[in-house]
PDB file of C-alpha atoms in Angstrom:
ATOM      1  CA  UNK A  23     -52.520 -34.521 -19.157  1.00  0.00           C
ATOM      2  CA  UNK A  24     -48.447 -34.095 -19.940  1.00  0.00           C
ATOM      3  CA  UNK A  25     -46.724 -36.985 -21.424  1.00  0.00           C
ATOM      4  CA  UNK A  26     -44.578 -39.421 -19.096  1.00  0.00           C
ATOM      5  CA  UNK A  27     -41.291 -37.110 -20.227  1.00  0.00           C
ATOM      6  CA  UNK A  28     -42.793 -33.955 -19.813  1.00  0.00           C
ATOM      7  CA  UNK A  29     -42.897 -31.672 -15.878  1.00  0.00           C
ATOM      8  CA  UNK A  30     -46.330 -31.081 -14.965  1.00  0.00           C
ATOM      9  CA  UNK A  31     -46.870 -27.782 -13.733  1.00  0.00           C
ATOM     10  CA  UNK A  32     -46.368 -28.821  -9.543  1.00  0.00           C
ATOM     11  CA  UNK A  33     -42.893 -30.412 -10.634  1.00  0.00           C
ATOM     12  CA  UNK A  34     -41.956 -26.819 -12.408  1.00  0.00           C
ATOM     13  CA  UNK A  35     -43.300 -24.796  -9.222  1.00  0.00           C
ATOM     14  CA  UNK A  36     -40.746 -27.232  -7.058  1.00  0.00           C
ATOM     15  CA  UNK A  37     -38.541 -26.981  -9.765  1.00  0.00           C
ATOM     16  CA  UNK A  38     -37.661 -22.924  -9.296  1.00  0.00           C
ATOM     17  CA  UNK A  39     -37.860 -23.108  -5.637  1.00  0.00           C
ATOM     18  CA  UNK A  40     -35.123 -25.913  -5.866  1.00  0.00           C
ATOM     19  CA  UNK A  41     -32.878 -24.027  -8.665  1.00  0.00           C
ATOM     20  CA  UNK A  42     -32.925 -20.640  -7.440  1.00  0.00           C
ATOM     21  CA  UNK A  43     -29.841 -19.490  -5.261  1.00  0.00           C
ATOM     22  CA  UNK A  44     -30.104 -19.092  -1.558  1.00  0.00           C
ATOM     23  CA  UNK A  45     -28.978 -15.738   0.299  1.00  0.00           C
ATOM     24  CA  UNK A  46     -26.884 -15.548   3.072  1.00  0.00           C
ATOM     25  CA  UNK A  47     -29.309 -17.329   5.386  1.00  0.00           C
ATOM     26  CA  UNK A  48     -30.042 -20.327   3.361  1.00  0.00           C
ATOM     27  CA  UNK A  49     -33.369 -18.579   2.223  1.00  0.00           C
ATOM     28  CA  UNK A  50     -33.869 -19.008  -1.789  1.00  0.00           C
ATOM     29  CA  UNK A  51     -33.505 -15.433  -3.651  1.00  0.00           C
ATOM     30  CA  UNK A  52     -36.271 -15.094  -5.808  1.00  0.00           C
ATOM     31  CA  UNK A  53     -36.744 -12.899  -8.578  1.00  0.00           C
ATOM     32  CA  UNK A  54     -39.634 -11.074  -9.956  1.00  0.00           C
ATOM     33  CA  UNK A  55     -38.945 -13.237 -12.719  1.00  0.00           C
ATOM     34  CA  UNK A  56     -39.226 -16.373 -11.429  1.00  0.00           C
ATOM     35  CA  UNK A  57     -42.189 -15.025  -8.996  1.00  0.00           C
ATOM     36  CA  UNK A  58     -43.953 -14.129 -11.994  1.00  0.00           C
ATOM     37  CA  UNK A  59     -43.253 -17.591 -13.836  1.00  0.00           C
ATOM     38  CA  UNK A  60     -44.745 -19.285 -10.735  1.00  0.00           C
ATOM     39  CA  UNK A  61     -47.687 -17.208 -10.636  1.00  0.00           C
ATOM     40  CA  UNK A  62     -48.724 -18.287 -14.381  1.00  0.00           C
ATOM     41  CA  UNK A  63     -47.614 -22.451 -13.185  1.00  0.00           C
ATOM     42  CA  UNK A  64     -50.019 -22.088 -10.086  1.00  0.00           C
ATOM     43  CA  UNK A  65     -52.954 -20.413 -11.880  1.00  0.00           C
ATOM     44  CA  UNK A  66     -52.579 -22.586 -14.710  1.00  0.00           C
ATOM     45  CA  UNK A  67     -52.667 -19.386 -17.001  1.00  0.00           C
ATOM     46  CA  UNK A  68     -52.148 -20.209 -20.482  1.00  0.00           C
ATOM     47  CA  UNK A  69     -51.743 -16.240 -21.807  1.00  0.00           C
ATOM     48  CA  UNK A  70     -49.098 -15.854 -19.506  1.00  0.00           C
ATOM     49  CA  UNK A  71     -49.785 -12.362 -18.177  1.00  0.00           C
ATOM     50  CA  UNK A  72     -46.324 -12.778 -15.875  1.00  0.00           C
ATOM     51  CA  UNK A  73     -44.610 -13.181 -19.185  1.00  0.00           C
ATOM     52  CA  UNK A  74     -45.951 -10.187 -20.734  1.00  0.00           C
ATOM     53  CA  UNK A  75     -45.157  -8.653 -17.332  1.00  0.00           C
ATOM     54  CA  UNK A  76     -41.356  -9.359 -17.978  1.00  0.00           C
ATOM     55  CA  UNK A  77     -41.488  -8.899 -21.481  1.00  0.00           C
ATOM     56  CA  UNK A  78     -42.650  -5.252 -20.876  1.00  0.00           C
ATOM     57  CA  UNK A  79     -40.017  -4.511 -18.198  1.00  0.00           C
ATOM     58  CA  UNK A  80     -36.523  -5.295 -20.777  1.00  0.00           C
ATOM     59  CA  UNK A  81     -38.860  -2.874 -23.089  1.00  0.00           C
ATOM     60  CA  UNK A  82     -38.692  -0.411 -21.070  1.00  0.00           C
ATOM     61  CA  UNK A  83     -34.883  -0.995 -19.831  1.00  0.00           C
ATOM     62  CA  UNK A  84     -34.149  -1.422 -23.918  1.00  0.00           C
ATOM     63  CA  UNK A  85     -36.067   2.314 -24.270  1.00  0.00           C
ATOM     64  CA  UNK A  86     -34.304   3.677 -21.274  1.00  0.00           C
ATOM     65  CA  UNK A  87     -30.677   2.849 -21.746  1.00  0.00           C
ATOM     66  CA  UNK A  88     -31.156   4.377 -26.198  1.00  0.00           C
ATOM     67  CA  UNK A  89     -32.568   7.609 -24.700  1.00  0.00           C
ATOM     68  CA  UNK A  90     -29.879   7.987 -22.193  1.00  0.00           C
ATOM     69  CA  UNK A  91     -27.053   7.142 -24.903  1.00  0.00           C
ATOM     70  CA  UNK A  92     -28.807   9.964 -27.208  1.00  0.00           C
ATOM     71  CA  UNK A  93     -28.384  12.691 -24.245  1.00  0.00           C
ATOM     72  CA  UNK A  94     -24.955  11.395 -23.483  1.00  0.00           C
ATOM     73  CA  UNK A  95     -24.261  11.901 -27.342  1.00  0.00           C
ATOM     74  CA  UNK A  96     -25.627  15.317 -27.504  1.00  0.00           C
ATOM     75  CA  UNK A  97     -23.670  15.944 -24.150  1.00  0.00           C
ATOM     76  CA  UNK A  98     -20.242  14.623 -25.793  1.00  0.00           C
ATOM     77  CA  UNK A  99     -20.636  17.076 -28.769  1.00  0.00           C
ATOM     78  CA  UNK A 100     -21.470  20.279 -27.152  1.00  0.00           C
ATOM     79  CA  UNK A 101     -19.219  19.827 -24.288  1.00  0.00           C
ATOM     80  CA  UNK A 102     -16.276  18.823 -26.335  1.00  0.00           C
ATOM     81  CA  UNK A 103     -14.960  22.547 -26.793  1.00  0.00           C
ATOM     82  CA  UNK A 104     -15.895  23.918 -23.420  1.00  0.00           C
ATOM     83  CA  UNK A 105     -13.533  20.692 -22.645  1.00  0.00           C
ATOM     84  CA  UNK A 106     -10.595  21.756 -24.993  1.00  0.00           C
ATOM     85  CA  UNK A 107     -10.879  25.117 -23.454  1.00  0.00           C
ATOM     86  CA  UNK A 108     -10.550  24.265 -19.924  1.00  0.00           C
ATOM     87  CA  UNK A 109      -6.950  24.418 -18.159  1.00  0.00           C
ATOM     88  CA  UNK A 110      -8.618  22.231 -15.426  1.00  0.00           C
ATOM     89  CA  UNK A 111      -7.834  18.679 -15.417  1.00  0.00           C
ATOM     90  CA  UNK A 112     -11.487  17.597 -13.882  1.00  0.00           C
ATOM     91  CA  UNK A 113     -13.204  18.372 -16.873  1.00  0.00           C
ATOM     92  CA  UNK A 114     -11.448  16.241 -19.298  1.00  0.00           C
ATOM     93  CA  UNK A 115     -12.322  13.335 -16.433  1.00  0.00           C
ATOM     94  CA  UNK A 116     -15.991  14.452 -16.690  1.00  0.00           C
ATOM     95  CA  UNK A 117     -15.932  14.054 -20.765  1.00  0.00           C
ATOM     96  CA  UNK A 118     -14.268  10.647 -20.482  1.00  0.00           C
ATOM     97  CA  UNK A 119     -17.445   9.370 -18.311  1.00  0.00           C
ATOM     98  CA  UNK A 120     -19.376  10.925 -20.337  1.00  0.00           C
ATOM     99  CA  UNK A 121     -18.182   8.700 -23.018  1.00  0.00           C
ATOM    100  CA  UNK A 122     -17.810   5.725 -20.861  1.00  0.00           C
ATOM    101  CA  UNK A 123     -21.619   5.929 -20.238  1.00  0.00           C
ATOM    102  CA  UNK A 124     -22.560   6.686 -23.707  1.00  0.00           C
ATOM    103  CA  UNK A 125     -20.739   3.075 -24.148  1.00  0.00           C
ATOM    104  CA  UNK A 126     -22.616   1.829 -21.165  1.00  0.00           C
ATOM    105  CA  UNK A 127     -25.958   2.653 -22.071  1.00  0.00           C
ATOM    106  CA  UNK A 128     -25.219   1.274 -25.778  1.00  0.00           C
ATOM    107  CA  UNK A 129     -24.216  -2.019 -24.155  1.00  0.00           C
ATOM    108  CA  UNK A 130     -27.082  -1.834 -21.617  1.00  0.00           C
ATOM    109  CA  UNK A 131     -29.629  -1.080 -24.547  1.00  0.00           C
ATOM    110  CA  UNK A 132     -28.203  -4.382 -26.384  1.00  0.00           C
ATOM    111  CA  UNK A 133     -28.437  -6.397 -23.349  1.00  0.00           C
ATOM    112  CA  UNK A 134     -32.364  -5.188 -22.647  1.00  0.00           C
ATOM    113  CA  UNK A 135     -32.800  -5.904 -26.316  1.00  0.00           C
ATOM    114  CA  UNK A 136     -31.725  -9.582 -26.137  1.00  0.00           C
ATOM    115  CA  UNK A 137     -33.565 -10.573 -22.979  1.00  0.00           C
ATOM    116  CA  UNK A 138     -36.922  -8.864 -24.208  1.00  0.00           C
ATOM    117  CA  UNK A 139     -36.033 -11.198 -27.812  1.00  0.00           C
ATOM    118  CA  UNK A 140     -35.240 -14.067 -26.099  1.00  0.00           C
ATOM    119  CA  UNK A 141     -38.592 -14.106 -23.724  1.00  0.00           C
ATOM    120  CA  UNK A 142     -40.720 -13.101 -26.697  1.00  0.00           C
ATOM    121  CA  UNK A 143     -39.423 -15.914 -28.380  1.00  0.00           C
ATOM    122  CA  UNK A 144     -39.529 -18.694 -25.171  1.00  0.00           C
ATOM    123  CA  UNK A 145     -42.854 -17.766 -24.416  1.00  0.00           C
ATOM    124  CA  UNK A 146     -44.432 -19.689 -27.107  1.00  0.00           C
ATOM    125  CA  UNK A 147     -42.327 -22.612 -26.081  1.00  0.00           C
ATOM    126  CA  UNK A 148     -43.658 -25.054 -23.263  1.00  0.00           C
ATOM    127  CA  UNK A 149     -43.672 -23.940 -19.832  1.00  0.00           C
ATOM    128  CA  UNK A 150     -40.515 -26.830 -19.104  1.00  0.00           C
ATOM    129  CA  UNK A 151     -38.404 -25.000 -21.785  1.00  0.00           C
ATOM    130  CA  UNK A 152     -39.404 -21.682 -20.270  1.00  0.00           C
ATOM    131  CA  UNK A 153     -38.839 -22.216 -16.583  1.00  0.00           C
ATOM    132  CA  UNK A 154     -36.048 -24.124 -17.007  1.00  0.00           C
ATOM    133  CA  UNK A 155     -34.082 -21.605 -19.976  1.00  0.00           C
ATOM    134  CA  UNK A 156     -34.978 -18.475 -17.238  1.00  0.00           C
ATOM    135  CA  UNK A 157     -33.395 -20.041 -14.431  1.00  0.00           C
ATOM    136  CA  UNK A 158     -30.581 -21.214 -16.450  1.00  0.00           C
ATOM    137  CA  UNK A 159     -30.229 -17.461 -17.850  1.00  0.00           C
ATOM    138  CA  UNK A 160     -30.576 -16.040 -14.108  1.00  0.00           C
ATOM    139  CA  UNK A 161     -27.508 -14.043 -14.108  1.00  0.00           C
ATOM    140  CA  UNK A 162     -28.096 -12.392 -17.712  1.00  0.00           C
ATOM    141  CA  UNK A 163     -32.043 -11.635 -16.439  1.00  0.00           C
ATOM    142  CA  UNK A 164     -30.714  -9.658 -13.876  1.00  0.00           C
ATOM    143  CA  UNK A 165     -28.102  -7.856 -15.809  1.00  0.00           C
ATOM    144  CA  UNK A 166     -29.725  -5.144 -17.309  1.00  0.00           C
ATOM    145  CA  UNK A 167     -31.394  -4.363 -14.229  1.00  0.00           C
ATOM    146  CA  UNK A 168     -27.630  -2.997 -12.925  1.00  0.00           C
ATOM    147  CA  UNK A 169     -26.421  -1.873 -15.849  1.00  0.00           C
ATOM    148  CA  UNK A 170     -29.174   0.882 -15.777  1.00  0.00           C
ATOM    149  CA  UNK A 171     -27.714   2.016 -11.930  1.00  0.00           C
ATOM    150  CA  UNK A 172     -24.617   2.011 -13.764  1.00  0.00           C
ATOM    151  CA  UNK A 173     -25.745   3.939 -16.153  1.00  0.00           C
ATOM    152  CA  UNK A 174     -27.159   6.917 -14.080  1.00  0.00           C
ATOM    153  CA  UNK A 175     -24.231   7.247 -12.490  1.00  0.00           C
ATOM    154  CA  UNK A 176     -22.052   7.691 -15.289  1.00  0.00           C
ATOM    155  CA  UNK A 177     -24.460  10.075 -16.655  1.00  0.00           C
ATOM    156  CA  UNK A 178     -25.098  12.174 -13.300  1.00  0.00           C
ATOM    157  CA  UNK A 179     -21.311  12.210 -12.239  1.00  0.00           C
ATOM    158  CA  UNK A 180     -19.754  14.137 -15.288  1.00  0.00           C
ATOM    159  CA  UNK A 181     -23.154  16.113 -15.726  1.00  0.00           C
ATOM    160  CA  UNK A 182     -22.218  17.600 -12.035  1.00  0.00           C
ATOM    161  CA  UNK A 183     -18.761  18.550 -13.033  1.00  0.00           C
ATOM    162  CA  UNK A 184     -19.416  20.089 -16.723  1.00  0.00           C
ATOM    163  CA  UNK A 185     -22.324  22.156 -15.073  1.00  0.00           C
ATOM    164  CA  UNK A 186     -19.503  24.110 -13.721  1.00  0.00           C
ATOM    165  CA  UNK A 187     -18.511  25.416 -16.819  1.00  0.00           C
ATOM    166  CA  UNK A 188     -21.450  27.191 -17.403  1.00  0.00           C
ATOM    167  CA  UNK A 189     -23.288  28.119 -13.963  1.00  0.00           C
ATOM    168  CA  UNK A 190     -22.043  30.286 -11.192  1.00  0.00           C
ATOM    169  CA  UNK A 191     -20.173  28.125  -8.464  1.00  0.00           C
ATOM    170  CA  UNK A 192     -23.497  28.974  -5.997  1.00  0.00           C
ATOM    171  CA  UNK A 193     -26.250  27.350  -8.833  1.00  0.00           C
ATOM    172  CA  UNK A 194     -23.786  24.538  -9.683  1.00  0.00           C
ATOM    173  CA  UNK A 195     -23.460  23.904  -6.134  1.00  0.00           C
ATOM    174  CA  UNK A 196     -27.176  23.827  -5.553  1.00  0.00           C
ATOM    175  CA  UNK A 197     -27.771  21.352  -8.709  1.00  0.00           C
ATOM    176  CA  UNK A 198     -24.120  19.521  -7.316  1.00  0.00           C
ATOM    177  CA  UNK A 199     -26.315  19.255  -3.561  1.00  0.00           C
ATOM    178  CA  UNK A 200     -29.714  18.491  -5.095  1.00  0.00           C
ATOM    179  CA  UNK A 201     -28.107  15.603  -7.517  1.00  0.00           C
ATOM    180  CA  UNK A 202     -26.901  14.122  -4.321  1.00  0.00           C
ATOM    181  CA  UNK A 203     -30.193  13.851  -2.516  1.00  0.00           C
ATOM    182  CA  UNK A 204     -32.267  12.723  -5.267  1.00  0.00           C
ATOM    183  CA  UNK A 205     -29.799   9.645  -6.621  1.00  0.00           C
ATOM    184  CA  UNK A 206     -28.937   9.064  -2.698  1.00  0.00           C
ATOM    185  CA  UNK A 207     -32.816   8.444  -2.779  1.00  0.00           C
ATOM    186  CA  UNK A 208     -33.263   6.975  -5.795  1.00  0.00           C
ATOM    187  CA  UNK A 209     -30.563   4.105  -5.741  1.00  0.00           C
ATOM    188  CA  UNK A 210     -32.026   2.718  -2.188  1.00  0.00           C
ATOM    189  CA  UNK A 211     -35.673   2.519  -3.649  1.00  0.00           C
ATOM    190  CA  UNK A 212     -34.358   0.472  -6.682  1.00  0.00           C
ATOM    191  CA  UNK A 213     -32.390  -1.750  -4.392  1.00  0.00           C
ATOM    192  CA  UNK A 214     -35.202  -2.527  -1.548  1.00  0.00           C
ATOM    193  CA  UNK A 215     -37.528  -2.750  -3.991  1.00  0.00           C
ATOM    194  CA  UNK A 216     -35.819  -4.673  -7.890  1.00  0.00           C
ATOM    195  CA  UNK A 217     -32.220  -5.619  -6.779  1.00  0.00           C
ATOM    196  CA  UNK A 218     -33.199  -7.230  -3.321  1.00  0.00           C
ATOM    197  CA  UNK A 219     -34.447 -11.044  -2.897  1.00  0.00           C
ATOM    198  CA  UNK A 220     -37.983 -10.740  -2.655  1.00  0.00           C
ATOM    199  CA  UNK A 221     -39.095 -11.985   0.784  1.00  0.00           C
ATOM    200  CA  UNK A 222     -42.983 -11.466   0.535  1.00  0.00           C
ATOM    201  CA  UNK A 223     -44.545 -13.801   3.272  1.00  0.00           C
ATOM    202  CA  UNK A 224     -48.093 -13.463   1.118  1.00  0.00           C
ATOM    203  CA  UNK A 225     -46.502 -14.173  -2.370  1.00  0.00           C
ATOM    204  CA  UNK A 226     -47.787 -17.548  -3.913  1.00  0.00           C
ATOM    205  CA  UNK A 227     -44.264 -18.688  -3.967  1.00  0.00           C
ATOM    206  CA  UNK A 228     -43.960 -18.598  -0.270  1.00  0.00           C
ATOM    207  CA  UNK A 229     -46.848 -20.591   0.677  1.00  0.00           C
ATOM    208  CA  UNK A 230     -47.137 -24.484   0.446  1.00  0.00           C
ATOM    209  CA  UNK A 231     -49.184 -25.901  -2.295  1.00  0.00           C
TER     210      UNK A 231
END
C-alpha cells in the first residue's frame, strides 16, 4: 500500500489526463509518452516496458541526428571547392545549410542524448517522480522529435542544389523531382502518425477506469 503522502497509481492515471494540454477542441493532447506511462500505471507493471519503449526511441533520435552530422561533415569538406569555384550565388546558399544542419543535427544529437539520460535515470525513481518530471518536461520530450524534421530538411535542401554541380541538369532534375515526392511523403507520415495528438478511441487512456 503507498504511504498517506505518496499518489497511488489511479491518482497518477488522473493525474496525466488532468496535466496534459488540450487541442483546439478542448480534447487533452496526449503523447506517446505519457500513453506509454499510463499503460505501465494501469497494468501495474513494475519493469516498465513503456519506459524502455521511450528510452529506446531518444536512442535512436541520439544515433540518427550523429550519423546525419557525419554526412553533413563529409558533405562540407568535399563540396567546399566545387563551392569556391562556382560564379553562382545558389551554391554558396546550399554550403551555408549545409553547415547550418551540421549544427542542427549536433544540437539535435545533444538534445536526444539528454532526454534518453534523463529517463534512464527517472526510471528507477517512483512512478510520482516519473509521471510528474515527464509532464513537467513535456515541451523538451517532444523536442527532438522536430528537430529531426528539421534536420532532413536542411540536409535534403542544399544536397538538391550541390547535385547540380556534378550531374547533368536532366539527372539532377530527376533526383531534384524524386527528393520532392519522397520528403512530401515522408513529412505527412511523421506528422499523422509522432507529431499529432494521439486520438485512439481503443487506447487505455481513453477509456474510463
Amino acid at each position: 500500500m503507498p504511504l498517506n503522502h505518496e499518489m497511488s497509481n489511479s491518482d497518477l492515471m488522473q493525474y496525466i489526463k488532468d496535466n496534459v494540454p488540450k487541442n483546439k477542441n478542448n480534447k487533452p493532447d496526449y503523447t506517446y509518452t505519457e500513453m506509454l506511462m499510463y499503460n505501465d500505471l494501469k497494468e501495474n507493471n513494475v519493469e516498465r516496458p513503456g519506459m524502455d519503449s521511450i528510452i529506446d526511441v531518444y536512442d535512436k533520435l541520439f544515433g540518427f541526428g550523429l550519423s546525419l552530422s557525419g554526412y553533413q561533415f563529409i558533405g562540407l569538406v568535399l563540396e567546399k571547392s566545387s563551392v569556391e569555384d562556382s560564379t553562382d550565388d545558389i551554391y554558396p546558399f546550399a554550403f551555408f545549410m549545409l553547415a547550418v544542419g551540421f549544427i542542427i543535427s549536433l544540437f539535435g544529437a545533444l538534445l536526444s542524448f539528454c532526454m534518453y539520460e534523463f529517463l534512464t535515470y527517472v526510471k528507477h525513481e517512483s512512478n510520482e517522480y516519473i509521471v510528474k518530471n515527464i509532464i513537467k518536461y513535456r515541451s523538451f520530450l517532444k523536442l527532438p522529435h522536430a528537430v529531426l524534421l528539421v534536420n532532413t530538411f536542411c540536409f535534403a535542401l542544399p544536397i538538391n542544389i550541390l547535385i547540380h554541380i556534378n550531374l547533368s541538369t536532366t539527372y539532377a532534375i530527376i533526383f531534384n523531382v524524386v527528393s520532392v515526392i519522397l520528403l512530401s511523403v515522408g513529412f505527412p507520415i511523421h506528422k499523422v502518425m509522432v507529431a499529432n495528438e494521439q486520438q485512439h478511441t481503443l487506447a487505455y487512456i481513453f477509456k474510463n477506469d
